Every structure is written in structure tokens, then in C-alpha cells.
Short mmCIF file of C-alpha atoms in Angstrom, two decimals:
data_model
loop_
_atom_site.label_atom_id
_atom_site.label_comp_id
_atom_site.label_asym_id
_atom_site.label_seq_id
_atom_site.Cartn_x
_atom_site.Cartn_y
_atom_site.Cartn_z
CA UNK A 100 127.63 71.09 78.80
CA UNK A 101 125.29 67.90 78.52
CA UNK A 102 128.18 65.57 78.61
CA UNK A 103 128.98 67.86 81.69
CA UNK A 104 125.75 66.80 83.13
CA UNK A 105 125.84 63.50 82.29
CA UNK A 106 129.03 62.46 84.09
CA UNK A 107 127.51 64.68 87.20
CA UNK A 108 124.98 61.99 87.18
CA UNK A 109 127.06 59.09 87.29
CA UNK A 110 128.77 60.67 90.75
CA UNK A 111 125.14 59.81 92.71
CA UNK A 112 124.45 56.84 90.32
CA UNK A 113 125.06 53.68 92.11
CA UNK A 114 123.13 50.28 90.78
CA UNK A 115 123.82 47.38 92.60
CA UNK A 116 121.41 45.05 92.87
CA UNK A 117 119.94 43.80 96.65
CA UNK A 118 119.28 39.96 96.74
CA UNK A 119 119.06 39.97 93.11
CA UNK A 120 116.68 42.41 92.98
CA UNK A 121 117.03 46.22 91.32
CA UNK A 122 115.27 48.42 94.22
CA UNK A 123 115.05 51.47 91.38
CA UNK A 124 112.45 48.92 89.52
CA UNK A 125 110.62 48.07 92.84
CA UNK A 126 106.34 49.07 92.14
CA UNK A 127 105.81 50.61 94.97
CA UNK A 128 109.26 51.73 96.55
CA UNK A 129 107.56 54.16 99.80
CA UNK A 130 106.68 51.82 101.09
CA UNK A 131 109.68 49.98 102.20
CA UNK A 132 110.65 50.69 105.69
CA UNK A 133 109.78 51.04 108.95
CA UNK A 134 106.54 52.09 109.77
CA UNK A 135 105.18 53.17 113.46
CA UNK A 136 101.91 54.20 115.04
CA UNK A 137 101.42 55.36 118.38
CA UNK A 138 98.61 55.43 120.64
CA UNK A 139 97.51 59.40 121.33
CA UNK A 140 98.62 60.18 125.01
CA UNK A 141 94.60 60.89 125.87
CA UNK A 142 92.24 58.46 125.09
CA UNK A 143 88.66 57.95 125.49
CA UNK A 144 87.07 56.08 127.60
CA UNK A 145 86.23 52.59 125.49
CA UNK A 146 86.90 49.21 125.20
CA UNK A 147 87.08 49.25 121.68
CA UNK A 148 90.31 47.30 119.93
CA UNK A 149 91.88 50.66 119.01
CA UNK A 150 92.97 50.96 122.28
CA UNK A 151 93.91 47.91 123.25
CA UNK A 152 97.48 48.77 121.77
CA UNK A 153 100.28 51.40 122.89
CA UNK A 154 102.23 51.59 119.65
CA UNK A 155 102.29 49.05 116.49
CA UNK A 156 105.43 48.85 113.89
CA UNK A 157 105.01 47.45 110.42
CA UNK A 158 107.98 46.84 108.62
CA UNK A 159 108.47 46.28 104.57
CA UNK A 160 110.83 44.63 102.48
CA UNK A 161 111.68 44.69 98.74
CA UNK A 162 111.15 41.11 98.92
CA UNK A 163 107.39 41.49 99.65
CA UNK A 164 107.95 40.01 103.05
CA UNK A 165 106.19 41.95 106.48
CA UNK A 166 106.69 41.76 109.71
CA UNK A 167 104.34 43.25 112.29
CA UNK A 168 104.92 43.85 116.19
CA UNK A 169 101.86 45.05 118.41
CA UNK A 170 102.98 46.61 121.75
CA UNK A 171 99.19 46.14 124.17
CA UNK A 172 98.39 47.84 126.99
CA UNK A 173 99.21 45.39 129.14
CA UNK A 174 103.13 45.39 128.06
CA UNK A 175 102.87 42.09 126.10
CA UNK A 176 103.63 42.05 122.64
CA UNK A 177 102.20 40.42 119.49
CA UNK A 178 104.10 39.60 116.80
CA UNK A 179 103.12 38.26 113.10
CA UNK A 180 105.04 37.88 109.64
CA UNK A 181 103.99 36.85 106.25
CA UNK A 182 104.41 38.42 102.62
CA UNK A 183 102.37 41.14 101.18
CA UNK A 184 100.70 42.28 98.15
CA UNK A 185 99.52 45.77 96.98
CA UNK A 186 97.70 47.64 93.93
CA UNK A 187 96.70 51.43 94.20
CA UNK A 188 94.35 50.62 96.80
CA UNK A 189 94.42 47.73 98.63
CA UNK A 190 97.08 46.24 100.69
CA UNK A 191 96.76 42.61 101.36
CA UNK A 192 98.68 40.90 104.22
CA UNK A 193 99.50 36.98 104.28
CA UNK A 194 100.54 35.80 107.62
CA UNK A 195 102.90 32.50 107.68
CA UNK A 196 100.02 30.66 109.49
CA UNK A 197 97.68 30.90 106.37
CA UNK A 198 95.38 33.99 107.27
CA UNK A 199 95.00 36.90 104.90
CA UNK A 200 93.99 40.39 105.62
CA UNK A 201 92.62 42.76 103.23
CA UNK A 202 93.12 47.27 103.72
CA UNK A 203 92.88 50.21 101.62
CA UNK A 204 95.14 52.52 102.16
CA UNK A 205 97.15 56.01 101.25
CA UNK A 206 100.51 56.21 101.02
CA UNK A 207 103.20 59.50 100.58
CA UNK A 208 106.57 59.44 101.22
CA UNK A 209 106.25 59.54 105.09
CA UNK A 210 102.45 58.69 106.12
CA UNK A 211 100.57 55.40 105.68
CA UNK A 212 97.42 55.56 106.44
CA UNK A 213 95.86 51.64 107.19
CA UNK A 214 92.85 50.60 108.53
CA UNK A 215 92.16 54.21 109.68
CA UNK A 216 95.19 54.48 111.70
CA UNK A 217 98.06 57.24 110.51
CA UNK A 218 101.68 55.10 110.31
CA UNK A 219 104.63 57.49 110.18
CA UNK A 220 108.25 56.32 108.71
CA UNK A 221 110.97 56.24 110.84
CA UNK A 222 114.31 56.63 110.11
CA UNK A 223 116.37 53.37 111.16
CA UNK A 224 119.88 55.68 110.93
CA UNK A 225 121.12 58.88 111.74
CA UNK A 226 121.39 60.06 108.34
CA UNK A 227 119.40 63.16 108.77
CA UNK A 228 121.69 66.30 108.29
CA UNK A 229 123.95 67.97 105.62
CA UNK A 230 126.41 65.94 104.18
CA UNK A 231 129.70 67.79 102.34
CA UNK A 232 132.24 65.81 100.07
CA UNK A 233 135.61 65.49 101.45
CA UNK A 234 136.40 63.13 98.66
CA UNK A 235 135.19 61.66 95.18
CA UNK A 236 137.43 59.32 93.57
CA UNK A 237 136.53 57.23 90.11
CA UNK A 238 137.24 55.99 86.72
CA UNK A 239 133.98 57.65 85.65
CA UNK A 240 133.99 60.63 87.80
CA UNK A 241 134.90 63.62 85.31
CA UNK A 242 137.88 65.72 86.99
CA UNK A 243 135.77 69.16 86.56
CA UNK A 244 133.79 67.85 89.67
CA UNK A 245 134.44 69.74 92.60
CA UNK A 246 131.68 68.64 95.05
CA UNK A 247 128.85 67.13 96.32
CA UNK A 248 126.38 68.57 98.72
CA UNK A 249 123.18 66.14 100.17
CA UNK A 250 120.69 67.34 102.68
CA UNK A 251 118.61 64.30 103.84
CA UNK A 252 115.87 65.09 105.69
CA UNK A 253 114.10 62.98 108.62
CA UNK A 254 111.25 63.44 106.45
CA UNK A 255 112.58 61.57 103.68
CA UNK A 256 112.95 64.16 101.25
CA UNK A 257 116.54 64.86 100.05
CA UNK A 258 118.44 67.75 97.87
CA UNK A 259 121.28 66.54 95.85
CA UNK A 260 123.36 69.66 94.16
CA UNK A 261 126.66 68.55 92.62
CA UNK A 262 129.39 71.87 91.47
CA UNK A 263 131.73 71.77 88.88
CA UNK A 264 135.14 73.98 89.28
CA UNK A 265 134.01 76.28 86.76
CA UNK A 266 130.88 76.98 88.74
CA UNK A 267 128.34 74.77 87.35
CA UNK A 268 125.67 73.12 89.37
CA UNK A 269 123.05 70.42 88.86
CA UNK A 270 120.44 69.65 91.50
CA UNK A 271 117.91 67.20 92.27
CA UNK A 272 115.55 66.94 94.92
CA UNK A 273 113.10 64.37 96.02
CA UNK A 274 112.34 61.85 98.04
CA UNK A 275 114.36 58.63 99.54
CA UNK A 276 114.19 55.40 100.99
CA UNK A 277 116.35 52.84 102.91
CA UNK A 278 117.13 49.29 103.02
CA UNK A 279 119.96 47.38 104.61
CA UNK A 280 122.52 49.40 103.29
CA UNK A 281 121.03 50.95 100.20
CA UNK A 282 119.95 54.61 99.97
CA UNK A 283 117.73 55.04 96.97
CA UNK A 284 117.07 58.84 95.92
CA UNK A 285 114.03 58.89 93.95
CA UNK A 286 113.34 62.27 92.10
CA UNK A 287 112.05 63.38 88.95
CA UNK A 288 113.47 61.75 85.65
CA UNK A 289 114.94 58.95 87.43
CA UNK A 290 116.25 57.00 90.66
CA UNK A 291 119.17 56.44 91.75
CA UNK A 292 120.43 53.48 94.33
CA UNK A 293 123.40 54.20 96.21
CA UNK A 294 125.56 51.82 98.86
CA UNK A 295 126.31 53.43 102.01
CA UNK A 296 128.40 53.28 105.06
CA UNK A 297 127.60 55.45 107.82
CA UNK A 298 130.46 55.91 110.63
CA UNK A 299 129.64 58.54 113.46
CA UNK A 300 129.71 62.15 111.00
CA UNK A 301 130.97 60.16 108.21
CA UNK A 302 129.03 58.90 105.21
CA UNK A 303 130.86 57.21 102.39
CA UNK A 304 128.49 56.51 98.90
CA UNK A 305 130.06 53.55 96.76
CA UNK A 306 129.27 52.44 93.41
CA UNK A 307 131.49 49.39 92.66
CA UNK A 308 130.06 48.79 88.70
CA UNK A 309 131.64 52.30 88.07
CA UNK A 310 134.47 52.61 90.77
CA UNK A 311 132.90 55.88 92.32
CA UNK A 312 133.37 56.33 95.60
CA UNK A 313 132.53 59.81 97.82
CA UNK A 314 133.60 60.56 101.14
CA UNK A 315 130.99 63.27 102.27
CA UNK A 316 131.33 64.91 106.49
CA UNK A 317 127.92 66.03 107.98
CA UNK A 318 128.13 69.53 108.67
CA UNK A 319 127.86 70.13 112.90
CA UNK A 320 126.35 73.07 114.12
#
């Protein structure tokens, strides 16, 4: 049964590095993405620099670079880029033109709170939805698998249950993140990085180190 398991793992397991980087060992991994805050539909009446802007998106990269784009009131835009740095609480941002800003802030898999303003992830993809294998194919895919079943929310948080033919199941659930074309599932006792192409209600998971590949259909209602 645990060498069952174990080759159940290997069908989501996909570890190919992204500009020579491993995103599973990446510190602080929620917060890569795209981040977005709006301006509330009724303001106050003030002058005050909070609302000066309609909407601000803050986007982060594995490779510690940021880039920043402030939508103002007046319909111009701002734009800035540098790299970042972050511990547990702080959040430092170095702009290409040598200026450095420090913020605390709180992070979950979905919320970002900086500088007291609430950033929500968005998801860059249509991803969100149930996803059933039509196909998994593989040197090191044991032939008792029978399929695969992923439910990725627009949350980011995923459920992963894989079925044997004799019945058997293994689940994870979790949390996820994107980048290019990487979808990292993060759950407990591990991560796991996966390379994905996404065409219309097709999404097909490769894994060229093992030779896995799974053809999953999102289920319509």
C-alpha cells in the first residue's frame, strides 16, 4: 500500500526548475503573483493620498523582482519596478532609480495587507474549476492509477484526490500559486511544482524529469 502511495505522488510531482530556480524552495512562495487593490466605490470627502488612486497592482516574481502600476483619479498611471526583500514582517521595496521603501505587512494565501491597504490575488488564468483526467501516460506512473481529480479554486486553494482501480484514494488539499507556466500545489508534507498548458477546457500537467504527462477536461455545468 505505501509503495501504492508513493507512485500516486509522483503522478502530481513535477520539478522543473524556473530560470534556474526551484519555486518549491522559494521563502516566501504567497506571495508571488498578482496582487490588486481597488478604491471602495464611496469615498469620503478628503484630499488625503489614499484617494488619490482608483486601483493599484503589485506584481511578484520568484526572482525578487516587483513591478508596481498606480491607476489615479485622473486616468494617468504611475508605474515603478525594482527588486524586493522580505522577513516575517517587513517588506522592503527597491525601485530601479535608487529609492527604498520600508512596510509591514500580513500575508495568507489570498490577502496582503500593505501599508494599511487590503491587496487581493488575482488569478492571471482561467484555471478555476474541476479538472477530470482523460489521460495519464508515464514511465513512472504505476498502471493501478485510474484517475486524477483537481478542484482549483479562484481562491487559491486546491483539492488533489488521485483513485486507484481497486478503489484506493489519496488526497491532498491546500493552497497554490502561479508563475509563467508553473502551478505549484503547496499542502501539508510537501509541494509540488507542476508545468501546465491550458487550452480552452483543457489542462495538460507535464513532468519531463519523470515522463508523466495528464490530460485532465474541466467539468462544464
Amino acid at each position: 500500500m505505501s509503495k501504492w502511495i508513493s507512485l500516486i505522488i509522483v503522478v502530481i510531482s513535477v520539478s522543473i526548475p524556473v530560470k534556474a530556480q526551484d519555486l518549491t524552495q522559494f521563502d516566501f512562495p504567497l506571495l508571488i503573483g498578482d496582487w490588486y487593490w481597488f478604491s471602495p466605490d464611496q469615498q469620503q470627502d478628503n484630499t488625503g493620498e489614499e484617494t488619490s488612486y482608483k486601483a493599484i497592482n503589485i506584481s511578484f516574481g520568484s526572482d525578487y523582482r516587483f513591478d508596481v502600476k498606480l491607476l489615479k483619479s485622473d486616468g494617468n498611471v504611475e508605474e515603478a519596478e525594482g527588486f524586493y526583500d522580505l522577513d516575517e514582517n517587513t517588506l522592503v521595496l527597491n525601485d530601479d532609480f535608487g529609492d527604498s521603501q520600508h512596510h509591514e505587512y500580513k500575508l495568507s494565501h489570498n490577502q496582503l495587507m500593505l501599508k494599511g491597504a487590503k491587496f487581493t490575488k488575482i488569478l492571471p488564468h482561467n484555471l478555476s474549476g474541476a479538472w477530470f483526467s482523460d489521460e495519464i501516460g508515464g514511465k513512472d506512473v504505476d498502471e493501478r492509477v485510474d484517475g486524477l481529480a483537481l478542484m482549483l479554486r479562484p481562491d487559491f486553494l486546491f483539492s488533489v484526490r488521485v483513485s486507484g482501480k481497486q478503489g484506493q484514494q489519496v488526497t491532498h488539499r491546500g493552497v497554490y500559486f502561479l508563475e509563467n507556466d508553473h502551478l505549484v500545489l503547496i499542502y501539508r508534507g510537501g509541494q509540488q511544482d507542476s508545468q501546465f498548458e491550458l487550452d480552452s477546457n483543457t489542462l495538460t500537467l507535464t513532468n519531463t524529469q519523470f515522463g508523466m504527462e495528464a490530460v485532465l477536461r474541466r467539468q462544464l455545468e
